[in-house]
mmCIF file of N, CA, C and O in Angstrom:
data_model
loop_
_atom_site.group_PDB
_atom_site.id
_atom_site.type_symbol
_atom_site.label_atom_id
_atom_site.label_comp_id
_atom_site.label_asym_id
_atom_site.label_seq_id
_atom_site.Cartn_x
_atom_site.Cartn_y
_atom_site.Cartn_z
ATOM 1 N N MET T 1 163.407 75.407 98.190
ATOM 2 C CA MET T 1 163.477 74.143 97.502
ATOM 3 C C MET T 1 163.494 72.977 98.494
ATOM 4 O O MET T 1 162.812 71.997 98.292
ATOM 5 N N ALA T 2 164.275 73.113 99.566
ATOM 6 C CA ALA T 2 164.348 72.050 100.558
ATOM 7 C C ALA T 2 162.998 71.843 101.234
ATOM 8 O O ALA T 2 162.582 70.710 101.469
ATOM 9 N N PHE T 3 162.318 72.951 101.543
ATOM 10 C CA PHE T 3 161.011 72.821 102.180
ATOM 11 C C PHE T 3 160.025 72.143 101.234
ATOM 12 O O PHE T 3 159.230 71.294 101.664
ATOM 13 N N ALA T 4 160.075 72.491 99.960
ATOM 14 C CA ALA T 4 159.171 71.870 98.984
ATOM 15 C C ALA T 4 159.411 70.368 98.914
ATOM 16 O O ALA T 4 158.455 69.579 98.836
ATOM 17 N N ASP T 5 160.668 69.952 98.982
ATOM 18 C CA ASP T 5 160.993 68.527 98.967
ATOM 19 C C ASP T 5 160.452 67.840 100.222
ATOM 20 O O ASP T 5 159.849 66.772 100.130
ATOM 21 N N CYS T 6 160.657 68.456 101.367
ATOM 22 C CA CYS T 6 160.131 67.892 102.619
ATOM 23 C C CYS T 6 158.617 67.789 102.561
ATOM 24 O O CYS T 6 158.034 66.783 102.960
ATOM 25 N N ARG T 7 157.990 68.838 102.064
ATOM 26 C CA ARG T 7 156.529 68.864 101.966
ATOM 27 C C ARG T 7 156.028 67.759 101.043
ATOM 28 O O ARG T 7 155.043 67.090 101.337
ATOM 29 N N HIS T 8 156.709 67.563 99.918
ATOM 30 C CA HIS T 8 156.321 66.502 98.992
ATOM 31 C C HIS T 8 156.430 65.134 99.671
ATOM 32 O O HIS T 8 155.521 64.311 99.577
ATOM 33 N N ARG T 9 157.516 64.884 100.365
ATOM 34 C CA ARG T 9 157.700 63.604 101.051
ATOM 35 C C ARG T 9 156.666 63.413 102.160
ATOM 36 O O ARG T 9 156.180 62.310 102.386
ATOM 37 N N GLU T 10 156.352 64.496 102.836
ATOM 38 C CA GLU T 10 155.407 64.432 103.944
ATOM 39 C C GLU T 10 154.003 64.083 103.472
ATOM 40 O O GLU T 10 153.258 63.392 104.163
ATOM 41 N N THR T 11 153.615 64.550 102.303
ATOM 42 C CA THR T 11 152.241 64.377 101.835
ATOM 43 C C THR T 11 152.073 63.249 100.822
ATOM 44 O O THR T 11 150.946 62.933 100.453
ATOM 45 N N HIS T 12 153.152 62.638 100.391
ATOM 46 C CA HIS T 12 153.068 61.564 99.397
ATOM 47 C C HIS T 12 152.315 60.357 99.985
ATOM 48 O O HIS T 12 152.667 59.843 101.026
ATOM 49 N N GLY T 13 151.246 59.967 99.325
ATOM 50 C CA GLY T 13 150.521 58.776 99.711
ATOM 51 C C GLY T 13 149.481 58.954 100.806
ATOM 52 O O GLY T 13 149.022 57.966 101.378
ATOM 53 N N ILE T 14 149.112 60.180 101.112
ATOM 54 C CA ILE T 14 148.081 60.396 102.128
ATOM 55 C C ILE T 14 146.888 61.109 101.505
ATOM 56 O O ILE T 14 146.974 61.629 100.404
ATOM 57 N N SER T 15 145.794 61.144 102.234
ATOM 58 C CA SER T 15 144.564 61.705 101.681
ATOM 59 C C SER T 15 144.676 63.206 101.441
ATOM 60 O O SER T 15 145.471 63.894 102.067
ATOM 61 N N GLN T 16 143.835 63.691 100.554
ATOM 62 C CA GLN T 16 143.797 65.118 100.224
ATOM 63 C C GLN T 16 143.283 65.956 101.393
ATOM 64 O O GLN T 16 143.516 67.153 101.453
ATOM 65 N N LYS T 17 142.573 65.348 102.307
ATOM 66 C CA LYS T 17 141.988 66.076 103.428
ATOM 67 C C LYS T 17 142.983 66.292 104.560
ATOM 68 O O LYS T 17 142.648 66.899 105.565
ATOM 69 N N TRP T 18 144.190 65.814 104.369
ATOM 70 C CA TRP T 18 145.160 65.892 105.459
ATOM 71 C C TRP T 18 145.380 67.333 105.859
ATOM 72 O O TRP T 18 145.585 68.216 105.042
ATOM 73 N N ARG T 19 145.389 67.610 107.149
ATOM 74 C CA ARG T 19 145.337 68.966 107.691
ATOM 75 C C ARG T 19 146.683 69.664 107.838
ATOM 76 O O ARG T 19 146.741 70.812 108.230
ATOM 77 N N ALA T 20 147.781 69.051 107.557
ATOM 78 C CA ALA T 20 149.092 69.615 107.877
ATOM 79 C C ALA T 20 149.413 70.907 107.130
ATOM 80 O O ALA T 20 150.251 71.671 107.572
ATOM 81 N N VAL T 21 148.763 71.161 106.010
ATOM 82 C CA VAL T 21 149.050 72.397 105.270
ATOM 83 C C VAL T 21 148.819 73.611 106.161
ATOM 84 O O VAL T 21 149.656 74.500 106.255
ATOM 85 N N ALA T 22 147.697 73.650 106.845
ATOM 86 C CA ALA T 22 147.392 74.778 107.725
ATOM 87 C C ALA T 22 148.374 74.844 108.887
ATOM 88 O O ALA T 22 148.770 75.930 109.309
ATOM 89 N N ASP T 23 148.779 73.692 109.408
ATOM 90 C CA ASP T 23 149.727 73.670 110.523
ATOM 91 C C ASP T 23 151.074 74.256 110.117
ATOM 92 O O ASP T 23 151.673 75.019 110.866
ATOM 93 N N TRP T 24 151.555 73.894 108.938
ATOM 94 C CA TRP T 24 152.837 74.443 108.478
ATOM 95 C C TRP T 24 152.739 75.938 108.223
ATOM 96 O O TRP T 24 153.664 76.689 108.541
ATOM 97 N N ALA T 25 151.629 76.373 107.623
ATOM 98 C CA ALA T 25 151.459 77.811 107.358
ATOM 99 C C ALA T 25 151.460 78.591 108.663
ATOM 100 O O ALA T 25 152.129 79.633 108.775
ATOM 101 N N GLU T 26 150.748 78.094 109.669
ATOM 102 C CA GLU T 26 150.706 78.768 110.966
ATOM 103 C C GLU T 26 152.102 78.793 111.611
ATOM 104 O O GLU T 26 152.515 79.808 112.169
ATOM 105 N N TYR T 27 152.830 77.708 111.499
ATOM 106 C CA TYR T 27 154.185 77.635 112.043
ATOM 107 C C TYR T 27 155.103 78.670 111.382
ATOM 108 O O TYR T 27 155.812 79.421 112.060
ATOM 109 N N LEU T 28 155.069 78.730 110.075
ATOM 110 C CA LEU T 28 155.925 79.680 109.350
ATOM 111 C C LEU T 28 155.520 81.129 109.642
ATOM 112 O O LEU T 28 156.391 81.992 109.837
ATOM 113 N N GLU T 29 154.220 81.399 109.692
ATOM 114 C CA GLU T 29 153.751 82.752 110.030
ATOM 115 C C GLU T 29 154.185 83.139 111.443
ATOM 116 O O GLU T 29 154.586 84.281 111.690
ATOM 117 N N GLY T 30 154.119 82.208 112.366
ATOM 118 C CA GLY T 30 154.542 82.473 113.732
ATOM 119 C C GLY T 30 156.016 82.821 113.819
ATOM 120 O O GLY T 30 156.422 83.732 114.548
ATOM 121 N N ASN T 31 156.836 82.106 113.051
ATOM 122 C CA ASN T 31 158.267 82.403 113.032
ATOM 123 C C ASN T 31 158.549 83.761 112.412
ATOM 124 O O ASN T 31 159.411 84.499 112.901
ATOM 125 N N LEU T 32 157.831 84.095 111.354
ATOM 126 C CA LEU T 32 157.997 85.420 110.753
ATOM 127 C C LEU T 32 157.591 86.520 111.726
ATOM 128 O O LEU T 32 158.267 87.555 111.823
ATOM 129 N N SER T 33 156.510 86.305 112.453
ATOM 130 C CA SER T 33 156.064 87.292 113.446
ATOM 131 C C SER T 33 157.114 87.482 114.533
ATOM 132 O O SER T 33 157.422 88.617 114.917
ATOM 133 N N GLU T 34 157.675 86.386 115.024
ATOM 134 C CA GLU T 34 158.711 86.483 116.051
ATOM 135 C C GLU T 34 159.919 87.262 115.544
ATOM 136 O O GLU T 34 160.466 88.117 116.243
ATOM 137 N N GLU T 35 160.334 86.963 114.334
ATOM 138 C CA GLU T 35 161.501 87.643 113.753
ATOM 139 C C GLU T 35 161.216 89.130 113.557
ATOM 140 O O GLU T 35 162.046 89.981 113.891
ATOM 141 N N ALA T 36 160.058 89.452 113.012
ATOM 142 C CA ALA T 36 159.707 90.857 112.772
ATOM 143 C C ALA T 36 159.619 91.629 114.086
ATOM 144 O O ALA T 36 160.152 92.742 114.188
ATOM 145 N N ASP T 37 159.002 91.029 115.098
ATOM 146 C CA ASP T 37 158.899 91.691 116.401
ATOM 147 C C ASP T 37 160.279 91.896 117.016
ATOM 148 O O ASP T 37 160.566 92.960 117.577
ATOM 149 N N GLY T 38 161.125 90.882 116.908
ATOM 150 C CA GLY T 38 162.475 90.987 117.460
ATOM 151 C C GLY T 38 163.290 92.075 116.786
ATOM 152 O O GLY T 38 163.965 92.875 117.452
ATOM 153 N N ARG T 39 163.224 92.137 115.468
ATOM 154 C CA ARG T 39 163.981 93.161 114.735
ATOM 155 C C ARG T 39 163.465 94.566 115.018
ATOM 156 O O ARG T 39 164.237 95.519 115.000
ATOM 157 N N ALA T 40 162.161 94.671 115.273
ATOM 158 C CA ALA T 40 161.564 95.982 115.560
ATOM 159 C C ALA T 40 161.717 96.366 117.033
ATOM 160 O O ALA T 40 161.346 97.468 117.419
ATOM 161 N N GLY T 41 162.255 95.449 117.832
ATOM 162 C CA GLY T 41 162.443 95.729 119.250
ATOM 163 C C GLY T 41 161.142 95.749 120.037
ATOM 164 O O GLY T 41 161.067 96.356 121.104
ATOM 165 N N ILE T 42 160.137 95.072 119.535
ATOM 166 C CA ILE T 42 158.832 95.043 120.200
ATOM 167 C C ILE T 42 158.881 94.045 121.358
ATOM 168 O O ILE T 42 159.271 92.891 121.186
ATOM 169 N N ARG T 43 158.504 94.505 122.536
ATOM 170 C CA ARG T 43 158.422 93.636 123.714
ATOM 171 C C ARG T 43 156.972 93.202 123.880
ATOM 172 O O ARG T 43 156.092 94.038 124.065
ATOM 173 N N LEU T 44 156.753 91.922 123.793
ATOM 174 C CA LEU T 44 155.400 91.385 123.889
ATOM 175 C C LEU T 44 155.025 91.144 125.349
ATOM 176 O O LEU T 44 155.870 90.750 126.155
ATOM 177 N N ASP T 45 153.742 91.351 125.661
ATOM 178 C CA ASP T 45 153.281 90.962 126.986
ATOM 179 C C ASP T 45 153.115 89.439 127.002
ATOM 180 O O ASP T 45 153.281 88.766 125.983
ATOM 181 N N THR T 46 152.800 88.892 128.151
ATOM 182 C CA THR T 46 152.726 87.432 128.302
ATOM 183 C C THR T 46 151.710 86.813 127.356
ATOM 184 O O THR T 46 151.981 85.787 126.722
ATOM 185 N N GLU T 47 150.565 87.424 127.224
ATOM 186 C CA GLU T 47 149.520 86.892 126.347
ATOM 187 C C GLU T 47 149.965 86.895 124.880
ATOM 188 O O GLU T 47 149.770 85.913 124.158
ATOM 189 N N GLN T 48 150.570 87.987 124.443
ATOM 190 C CA GLN T 48 151.054 88.070 123.059
ATOM 191 C C GLN T 48 152.173 87.063 122.814
ATOM 192 O O GLN T 48 152.215 86.407 121.771
ATOM 193 N N HIS T 49 153.094 86.965 123.760
ATOM 194 C CA HIS T 49 154.207 86.010 123.627
ATOM 195 C C HIS T 49 153.672 84.581 123.512
ATOM 196 O O HIS T 49 154.104 83.813 122.645
ATOM 197 N N THR T 50 152.722 84.230 124.372
ATOM 198 C CA THR T 50 152.162 82.876 124.358
ATOM 199 C C THR T 50 151.444 82.601 123.041
ATOM 200 O O THR T 50 151.593 81.527 122.460
ATOM 201 N N HIS T 51 150.695 83.570 122.554
ATOM 202 C CA HIS T 51 149.998 83.408 121.271
ATOM 203 C C HIS T 51 151.002 83.142 120.148
ATOM 204 O O HIS T 51 150.828 82.211 119.356
ATOM 205 N N ASN T 52 152.044 83.950 120.074
ATOM 206 C CA ASN T 52 153.063 83.761 119.038
ATOM 207 C C ASN T 52 153.799 82.444 119.210
ATOM 208 O O ASN T 52 154.051 81.730 118.239
ATOM 209 N N ALA T 53 154.171 82.138 120.439
ATOM 210 C CA ALA T 53 154.933 80.912 120.689
ATOM 211 C C ALA T 53 154.121 79.670 120.348
ATOM 212 O O ALA T 53 154.675 78.686 119.843
ATOM 213 N N ARG T 54 152.831 79.691 120.595
ATOM 214 C CA ARG T 54 151.995 78.540 120.253
ATOM 215 C C ARG T 54 151.998 78.275 118.756
ATOM 216 O O ARG T 54 151.855 77.136 118.318
ATOM 217 N N ARG T 55 152.182 79.312 117.973
ATOM 218 C CA ARG T 55 152.246 79.130 116.518
ATOM 219 C C ARG T 55 153.636 78.709 116.070
ATOM 220 O O ARG T 55 153.786 77.924 115.145
ATOM 221 N N SER T 56 154.674 79.252 116.696
ATOM 222 C CA SER T 56 156.029 79.065 116.182
ATOM 223 C C SER T 56 156.806 77.914 116.810
ATOM 224 O O SER T 56 157.884 77.579 116.335
ATOM 225 N N VAL T 57 156.267 77.286 117.839
ATOM 226 C CA VAL T 57 157.025 76.237 118.518
ATOM 227 C C VAL T 57 157.181 74.986 117.649
ATOM 228 O O VAL T 57 158.086 74.201 117.839
ATOM 229 N N GLY T 58 156.322 74.786 116.694
ATOM 230 C CA GLY T 58 156.482 73.685 115.746
ATOM 231 C C GLY T 58 155.848 72.374 116.168
ATOM 232 O O GLY T 58 156.035 71.353 115.501
ATOM 233 N N ALA T 59 155.088 72.379 117.240
ATOM 234 C CA ALA T 59 154.486 71.127 117.697
ATOM 235 C C ALA T 59 153.388 70.635 116.753
ATOM 236 O O ALA T 59 153.312 69.443 116.460
ATOM 237 N N ARG T 60 152.542 71.545 116.277
ATOM 238 C CA ARG T 60 151.440 71.097 115.411
ATOM 239 C C ARG T 60 151.936 70.416 114.131
ATOM 240 O O ARG T 60 151.427 69.361 113.773
ATOM 241 N N PRO T 61 152.923 70.968 113.438
ATOM 242 C CA PRO T 61 153.440 70.216 112.287
ATOM 243 C C PRO T 61 154.007 68.852 112.687
ATOM 244 O O PRO T 61 153.896 67.885 111.938
ATOM 245 N N CYS T 62 154.574 68.764 113.885
ATOM 246 C CA CYS T 62 155.114 67.480 114.350
ATOM 247 C C CYS T 62 154.017 66.448 114.575
ATOM 248 O O CYS T 62 154.227 65.259 114.333
ATOM 249 N N PHE T 63 152.846 66.894 115.026
ATOM 250 C CA PHE T 63 151.737 65.958 115.182
ATOM 251 C C PHE T 63 151.382 65.345 113.827
ATOM 252 O O PHE T 63 151.136 64.152 113.714
ATOM 253 N N GLY T 64 151.348 66.186 112.810
ATOM 254 C CA GLY T 64 151.071 65.694 111.464
ATOM 255 C C GLY T 64 152.153 64.760 110.963
ATOM 256 O O GLY T 64 151.874 63.730 110.335
ATOM 257 N N LEU T 65 153.406 65.102 111.234
ATOM 258 C CA LEU T 65 154.510 64.235 110.822
ATOM 259 C C LEU T 65 154.439 62.879 111.521
ATOM 260 O O LEU T 65 154.789 61.853 110.927
ATOM 261 N N ALA T 66 153.991 62.875 112.771
ATOM 262 C CA ALA T 66 153.854 61.604 113.489
ATOM 263 C C ALA T 66 152.854 60.690 112.784
ATOM 264 O O ALA T 66 153.080 59.476 112.683
ATOM 265 N N GLU T 67 151.779 61.273 112.277
ATOM 266 C CA GLU T 67 150.822 60.473 111.517
ATOM 267 C C GLU T 67 151.485 59.902 110.267
ATOM 268 O O GLU T 67 151.333 58.727 109.949
ATOM 269 N N ARG T 68 152.212 60.752 109.577
ATOM 270 C CA ARG T 68 152.843 60.334 108.319
ATOM 271 C C ARG T 68 153.864 59.238 108.561
ATOM 272 O O ARG T 68 153.865 58.213 107.893
ATOM 273 N N VAL T 69 154.731 59.445 109.534
ATOM 274 C CA VAL T 69 155.773 58.463 109.842
ATOM 275 C C VAL T 69 155.154 57.167 110.368
ATOM 276 O O VAL T 69 155.638 56.077 110.081
ATOM 277 N N GLY T 70 154.064 57.297 111.111
ATOM 278 C CA GLY T 70 153.390 56.121 111.656
ATOM 279 C C GLY T 70 152.461 55.416 110.674
ATOM 280 O O GLY T 70 151.871 54.398 111.004
ATOM 281 N N HIS T 71 152.317 55.972 109.475
ATOM 282 C CA HIS T 71 151.468 55.391 108.417
ATOM 283 C C HIS T 71 150.004 55.284 108.849
ATOM 284 O O HIS T 71 149.364 54.262 108.660
ATOM 285 N N PHE T 72 149.501 56.343 109.478
ATOM 286 C CA PHE T 72 148.094 56.384 109.862
ATOM 287 C C PHE T 72 147.599 57.819 109.765
ATOM 288 O O PHE T 72 148.390 58.750 109.687
ATOM 289 N N GLU T 73 146.278 57.967 109.729
ATOM 290 C CA GLU T 73 145.647 59.286 109.784
ATOM 291 C C GLU T 73 144.557 59.244 110.835
ATOM 292 O O GLU T 73 143.736 58.334 110.850
ATOM 293 N N ILE T 74 144.571 60.228 111.711
ATOM 294 C CA ILE T 74 143.525 60.333 112.722
ATOM 295 C C ILE T 74 142.292 60.916 112.044
ATOM 296 O O ILE T 74 142.379 61.925 111.348
ATOM 297 N N ARG T 75 141.164 60.291 112.258
ATOM 298 C CA ARG T 75 139.929 60.766 111.621
ATOM 299 C C ARG T 75 139.617 62.185 112.070
ATOM 300 O O ARG T 75 139.829 62.548 113.232
ATOM 301 N N PRO T 76 139.115 63.022 111.151
ATOM 302 C CA PRO T 76 138.824 64.423 111.480
ATOM 303 C C PRO T 76 137.924 64.604 112.697
ATOM 304 O O PRO T 76 138.137 65.513 113.488
ATOM 305 N N LEU T 77 136.926 63.750 112.873
ATOM 306 C CA LEU T 77 136.027 63.886 114.015
ATOM 307 C C LEU T 77 136.799 63.731 115.332
ATOM 308 O O LEU T 77 136.560 64.460 116.291
ATOM 309 N N ILE T 78 137.726 62.821 115.369
ATOM 310 C CA ILE T 78 138.545 62.628 116.566
ATOM 311 C C ILE T 78 139.543 63.776 116.708
ATOM 312 O O ILE T 78 139.721 64.339 117.783
ATOM 313 N N TRP T 79 140.212 64.124 115.609
ATOM 314 C CA TRP T 79 141.232 65.178 115.631
ATOM 315 C C TRP T 79 140.670 66.495 116.153
ATOM 316 O O TRP T 79 141.341 67.234 116.855
ATOM 317 N N ARG T 80 139.434 66.788 115.806
ATOM 318 C CA ARG T 80 138.821 68.069 116.186
ATOM 319 C C ARG T 80 138.090 68.029 117.528
ATOM 320 O O ARG T 80 137.496 69.023 117.932
ATOM 321 N N SER T 81 138.137 66.902 118.212
ATOM 322 C CA SER T 81 137.433 66.803 119.494
ATOM 323 C C SER T 81 138.078 67.726 120.535
ATOM 324 O O SER T 81 139.271 68.007 120.495
ATOM 325 N N THR T 82 137.268 68.182 121.452
ATOM 326 C CA THR T 82 137.741 69.071 122.514
ATOM 327 C C THR T 82 138.826 68.397 123.343
ATOM 328 O O THR T 82 139.822 69.025 123.705
ATOM 329 N N TYR T 83 138.661 67.129 123.625
ATOM 330 C CA TYR T 83 139.627 66.397 124.440
ATOM 331 C C TYR T 83 140.997 66.334 123.755
ATOM 332 O O TYR T 83 142.020 66.658 124.369
ATOM 333 N N ILE T 84 141.027 65.951 122.502
ATOM 334 C CA ILE T 84 142.303 65.844 121.778
ATOM 335 C C ILE T 84 142.938 67.219 121.626
ATOM 336 O O ILE T 84 144.154 67.374 121.783
ATOM 337 N N GLU T 85 142.142 68.234 121.346
ATOM 338 C CA GLU T 85 142.695 69.595 121.241
ATOM 339 C C GLU T 85 143.303 70.032 122.565
ATOM 340 O O GLU T 85 144.359 70.664 122.590
ATOM 341 N N SER T 86 142.660 69.684 123.687
ATOM 342 C CA SER T 86 143.224 70.065 124.989
ATOM 343 C C SER T 86 144.549 69.349 125.230
ATOM 344 O O SER T 86 145.475 69.935 125.797
ATOM 345 N N LEU T 87 144.676 68.110 124.789
ATOM 346 C CA LEU T 87 145.952 67.397 124.910
ATOM 347 C C LEU T 87 147.034 68.043 124.044
ATOM 348 O O LEU T 87 148.180 68.204 124.482
ATOM 349 N N ARG T 88 146.659 68.413 122.819
ATOM 350 C CA ARG T 88 147.622 69.087 121.934
ATOM 351 C C ARG T 88 148.072 70.407 122.561
ATOM 352 O O ARG T 88 149.260 70.734 122.559
ATOM 353 N N GLN T 89 147.116 71.161 123.112
ATOM 354 C CA GLN T 89 147.447 72.457 123.691
ATOM 355 C C GLN T 89 148.375 72.308 124.896
ATOM 356 O O GLN T 89 149.312 73.087 125.063
ATOM 357 N N ARG T 90 148.143 71.304 125.712
ATOM 358 C CA ARG T 90 149.035 71.056 126.856
ATOM 359 C C ARG T 90 150.437 70.691 126.398
ATOM 360 O O ARG T 90 151.425 71.119 126.995
ATOM 361 N N THR T 91 150.527 69.901 125.353
ATOM 362 C CA THR T 91 151.832 69.533 124.798
ATOM 363 C C THR T 91 152.563 70.772 124.296
ATOM 364 O O THR T 91 153.756 70.962 124.569
ATOM 365 N N ILE T 92 151.853 71.614 123.571
ATOM 366 C CA ILE T 92 152.433 72.846 123.033
ATOM 367 C C ILE T 92 152.880 73.766 124.163
ATOM 368 O O ILE T 92 154.001 74.291 124.151
ATOM 369 N N ASP T 93 152.034 73.959 125.160
ATOM 370 C CA ASP T 93 152.390 74.838 126.276
ATOM 371 C C ASP T 93 153.586 74.301 127.062
ATOM 372 O O ASP T 93 154.416 75.077 127.546
ATOM 373 N N SER T 94 153.691 72.983 127.182
ATOM 374 C CA SER T 94 154.859 72.390 127.847
ATOM 375 C C SER T 94 156.136 72.679 127.065
ATOM 376 O O SER T 94 157.177 73.005 127.657
ATOM 377 N N ALA T 95 156.070 72.571 125.753
ATOM 378 C CA ALA T 95 157.241 72.868 124.921
ATOM 379 C C ALA T 95 157.634 74.335 125.053
ATOM 380 O O ALA T 95 158.832 74.665 125.122
ATOM 381 N N ILE T 96 156.665 75.224 125.098
ATOM 382 C CA ILE T 96 156.932 76.661 125.258
ATOM 383 C C ILE T 96 157.616 76.912 126.598
ATOM 384 O O ILE T 96 158.614 77.642 126.673
ATOM 385 N N LEU T 97 157.101 76.305 127.656
ATOM 386 C CA LEU T 97 157.685 76.474 128.985
ATOM 387 C C LEU T 97 159.149 76.032 129.007
ATOM 388 O O LEU T 97 160.027 76.747 129.493
ATOM 389 N N ILE T 98 159.418 74.875 128.444
ATOM 390 C CA ILE T 98 160.796 74.364 128.412
ATOM 391 C C ILE T 98 161.683 75.271 127.569
ATOM 392 O O ILE T 98 162.809 75.609 127.971
ATOM 393 N N ASN T 99 161.201 75.692 126.397
ATOM 394 C CA ASN T 99 161.986 76.598 125.547
ATOM 395 C C ASN T 99 162.302 77.903 126.257
ATOM 396 O O ASN T 99 163.436 78.388 126.231
ATOM 397 N N ASP T 100 161.294 78.490 126.895
ATOM 398 C CA ASP T 100 161.500 79.764 127.597
ATOM 399 C C ASP T 100 162.444 79.610 128.772
ATOM 400 O O ASP T 100 163.299 80.458 129.031
ATOM 401 N N PHE T 101 162.305 78.522 129.493
ATOM 402 C CA PHE T 101 163.194 78.275 130.633
ATOM 403 C C PHE T 101 164.636 78.135 130.161
ATOM 404 O O PHE T 101 165.549 78.779 130.698
ATOM 405 N N CYS T 102 164.853 77.311 129.146
ATOM 406 C CA CYS T 102 166.221 77.092 128.645
ATOM 407 C C CYS T 102 166.817 78.359 128.034
ATOM 408 O O CYS T 102 168.023 78.585 128.136
ATOM 409 N N ALA T 103 166.000 79.198 127.447
ATOM 410 C CA ALA T 103 166.493 80.448 126.838
ATOM 411 C C ALA T 103 166.995 81.426 127.893
ATOM 412 O O ALA T 103 167.783 82.312 127.587
ATOM 413 N N ARG T 104 166.557 81.250 129.109
ATOM 414 C CA ARG T 104 166.952 82.186 130.178
ATOM 415 C C ARG T 104 168.042 81.625 131.077
ATOM 416 O O ARG T 104 168.403 82.249 132.064
ATOM 417 N N LEU T 105 168.567 80.457 130.781
ATOM 418 C CA LEU T 105 169.658 79.883 131.587
ATOM 419 C C LEU T 105 170.962 80.591 131.341
ATOM 420 O O LEU T 105 171.292 81.075 130.346
#
C-alpha cells in the first residue's frame, strides 16, 4: 500500500511515456534476487554481483525521482543517448563501490 501511494505521487502530473516504471521493476527484481541468493547461500562471482548490484542499488529510480521533484522530463532521445547512459552507469558503479566498501568496514 505504501509503495502504491509513493508510485501514485511520483507519477501524478507527468507524461504517460515516463520511463520510471521499468526502473522500479528492475530495482525490486534486483532486491529479490539478492535476498534469494543470500538465503540460498549462493556466492556470486564479481560479474554476477555487479550485475545484481546495478539493479538493486536504487540509482535508476532516483534519476526518475529527480525529474519528478525538479518538475521536468528529459526527452527520450537525450535519455537514451550513449553519453547519458555512460554517466548513469558511472554513477551507479560509484554507489556500488561505496556500498561494498562500507559493508566491509
